Amino acid sequence: MRDSKLIDRKINSLYVHIPFCEHICFYCDFVKVKKPQDPKVIEKYLDKIEIELEAYGNKLEFIESIYIGGGTPSCLNEQQTIRMCEILSKYTNKENFEYSIELNPESVTREKLEIYKKFNINRISMGVQTFDNELLKKIGRIHDNSIAINAYKLIRQVGFTNVSIDLMYNLYDQSRENIYTDLRYIDELKPDHISWYSLIMKEKSVWGRKNMKVPENDELYDEIVNNGLKQLGYIRYEISNYALGEKNKSFHNISYWNNSIFAGVGIGATGFEQIEGKYFLTKNEGNILNYQKEFEELSQEDYYFQIVMMGLRLVEGIDISLDINKEIYNFYQKKINEKISQNLLEIVNNRLRCTERGFNILNEILIDFL
Ligand SMILES: C[S@@+](CC[C@H](N)C(=O)[O-])C[C@H]1O[C@@H](n2cnc3c(N)ncnc32)[C@H](O)[C@@H]1O
Ligand code: SF4
């Protein structure tokens, strides 16, 4: 099907999932468990990741980025952090390699930061969510804003020059003033990159199980976030991602959105791989010490839809001069033209992208492509 080339596309990037958390936040349904008391469980988990990576053989030879996400990668102790970095070190010794790790403010220490640095991690993403202390408690976080600011300053002191902060809006009873306050902190700290997500109420989160709903102020808050960051000099390049300069855009995440091939290791991790010309979504299912990779083959239509769904998240959209994207354009031409006539999509410089209006209702647009 799909790709007639005999040689499968190479894996471009690797995601590594560390599922342990010191605490469980009320909004979160990512794959995670409370950090086990017994350190051996984490050690065994790391052994399992090593075995999983080895099973890829030389297929990971050409990766250009690694993203260690969670869960909370920074909740590993120093010895476990070194073990994790050692396992990954055989893939990272390259020029222009983007190597990111997610940290939670409360578990950032100078010692761990120095280990990350020694092993060539060059991008830090710290989950702050909000700088409002009351709100932090209400969403189930265990840090306060002074812990986050001190962790940020420590990250800079240790010499990291590519630092991202995660924030959320539409949280609980978050007010406009809360968002303006977050913007003032951003102005003061100047992270190189920001991911600012609108809350998605997840059924399996603590809030979802209580049937809580997202507050109804969505569009207004979108505007405050987007205009506020624009005024501070951030370039929006994806629906929820903003960079201070071109070089601060997340290469790893852009590669997901641009239809690249990626592997995911660790419980719950997903991947997108090509095997003997066929495309598969992969997901590691099971429990932390006993999970297996499951493969779901994509039909041609699923594959096209995936490219559209991911690509339209990017402000610059999908490059329709590429062969595969031309195919997609032809396949969806009628729908695309309909959306263009409704001023929801546009084609500019050979790129199919959302208009400003379309960007606000991307999910509704995508439903019509299904
Ligand atoms: C799953 S967390 C992992 C990183 C780290 N443990 C932390 O809490 O920052 C990654 C990011 O996803 C975002 N996130 C998690 N649950 C979300 C939800 N229900 N809606 C929107 N964003 C969410 C948060 O901004 C969080 O920083
Ligand atoms: S948001 Fe981060 S720290 Fe909180 S439960 Fe989810 S993964 Fe763990």
Tab-separated table of N, CA, C and O in Angstrom, residues 20-22 33-43 75 77 80 288:
chain	number	residue	atom	x	y	z
A	20	PHE	N	6.617	7.775	36.323
A	20	PHE	CA	6.485	7.953	37.776
A	20	PHE	C	6.213	9.414	38.122
A	20	PHE	O	6.797	10.315	37.524
A	21	CYS	N	5.312	9.634	39.088
A	21	CYS	CA	5.005	11.002	39.545
A	21	CYS	C	4.966	11.020	41.063
A	21	CYS	O	4.523	10.062	41.685
A	22	GLU	N	5.409	12.144	41.653
A	22	GLU	CA	5.374	12.301	43.119
A	22	GLU	C	3.924	12.419	43.592
A	22	GLU	O	3.598	12.163	44.736
A	33	VAL	N	2.079	6.503	37.246
A	33	VAL	CA	1.765	5.863	38.523
A	33	VAL	C	2.464	6.670	39.601
A	33	VAL	O	3.427	7.391	39.330
A	34	LYS	N	1.968	6.534	40.832
A	34	LYS	CA	2.671	7.185	41.945
A	34	LYS	C	4.048	6.565	42.060
A	34	LYS	O	4.200	5.343	41.933
A	35	LYS	N	5.047	7.394	42.295
A	35	LYS	CA	6.429	6.893	42.360
A	35	LYS	C	6.523	5.791	43.413
A	35	LYS	O	6.155	6.008	44.569
A	36	PRO	N	7.000	4.608	43.020
A	36	PRO	CA	7.041	3.501	43.991
A	36	PRO	C	8.061	3.755	45.105
A	36	PRO	O	9.089	4.388	44.870
A	37	GLN	N	7.742	3.269	46.309
A	37	GLN	CA	8.664	3.403	47.449
A	37	GLN	C	9.963	2.637	47.172
A	37	GLN	O	11.038	3.074	47.528
A	38	ASP	N	9.785	1.470	46.524
A	38	ASP	CA	10.930	0.593	46.304
A	38	ASP	C	11.700	1.013	45.041
A	38	ASP	O	11.192	0.866	43.922
A	39	PRO	N	12.947	1.503	45.195
A	39	PRO	CA	13.693	1.978	44.013
A	39	PRO	C	13.936	0.880	42.976
A	39	PRO	O	14.157	1.168	41.797
A	40	LYS	N	13.831	-0.378	43.412
A	40	LYS	CA	14.095	-1.487	42.459
A	40	LYS	C	13.081	-1.487	41.317
A	40	LYS	O	13.389	-1.917	40.215
A	41	VAL	N	11.867	-1.031	41.612
A	41	VAL	CA	10.836	-1.010	40.558
A	41	VAL	C	11.298	-0.078	39.423
A	41	VAL	O	11.205	-0.420	38.236
A	42	ILE	N	11.831	1.084	39.814
A	42	ILE	CA	12.297	2.035	38.785
A	42	ILE	C	13.504	1.447	38.047
A	42	ILE	O	13.614	1.542	36.823
A	43	GLU	N	14.379	0.793	38.802
A	43	GLU	CA	15.551	0.186	38.147
A	43	GLU	C	15.113	-0.862	37.118
A	43	GLU	O	15.633	-0.912	36.002
A	75	CYS	N	11.704	12.996	38.670
A	75	CYS	CA	11.533	12.382	39.993
A	75	CYS	C	12.465	11.175	40.185
A	75	CYS	O	12.534	10.614	41.275
A	77	ASN	N	15.942	9.480	41.106
A	77	ASN	CA	17.070	9.991	41.900
A	77	ASN	C	18.309	10.073	41.009
A	77	ASN	O	18.267	9.695	39.824
A	80	GLN	N	19.489	6.799	39.374
A	80	GLN	CA	18.560	6.351	38.322
A	80	GLN	C	18.665	7.271	37.098
A	80	GLN	O	18.557	6.816	35.950
A	288	ILE	N	3.485	-1.225	34.144
A	288	ILE	CA	4.848	-0.672	34.012
A	288	ILE	C	5.951	-1.701	33.803
A	288	ILE	O	6.912	-1.423	33.113
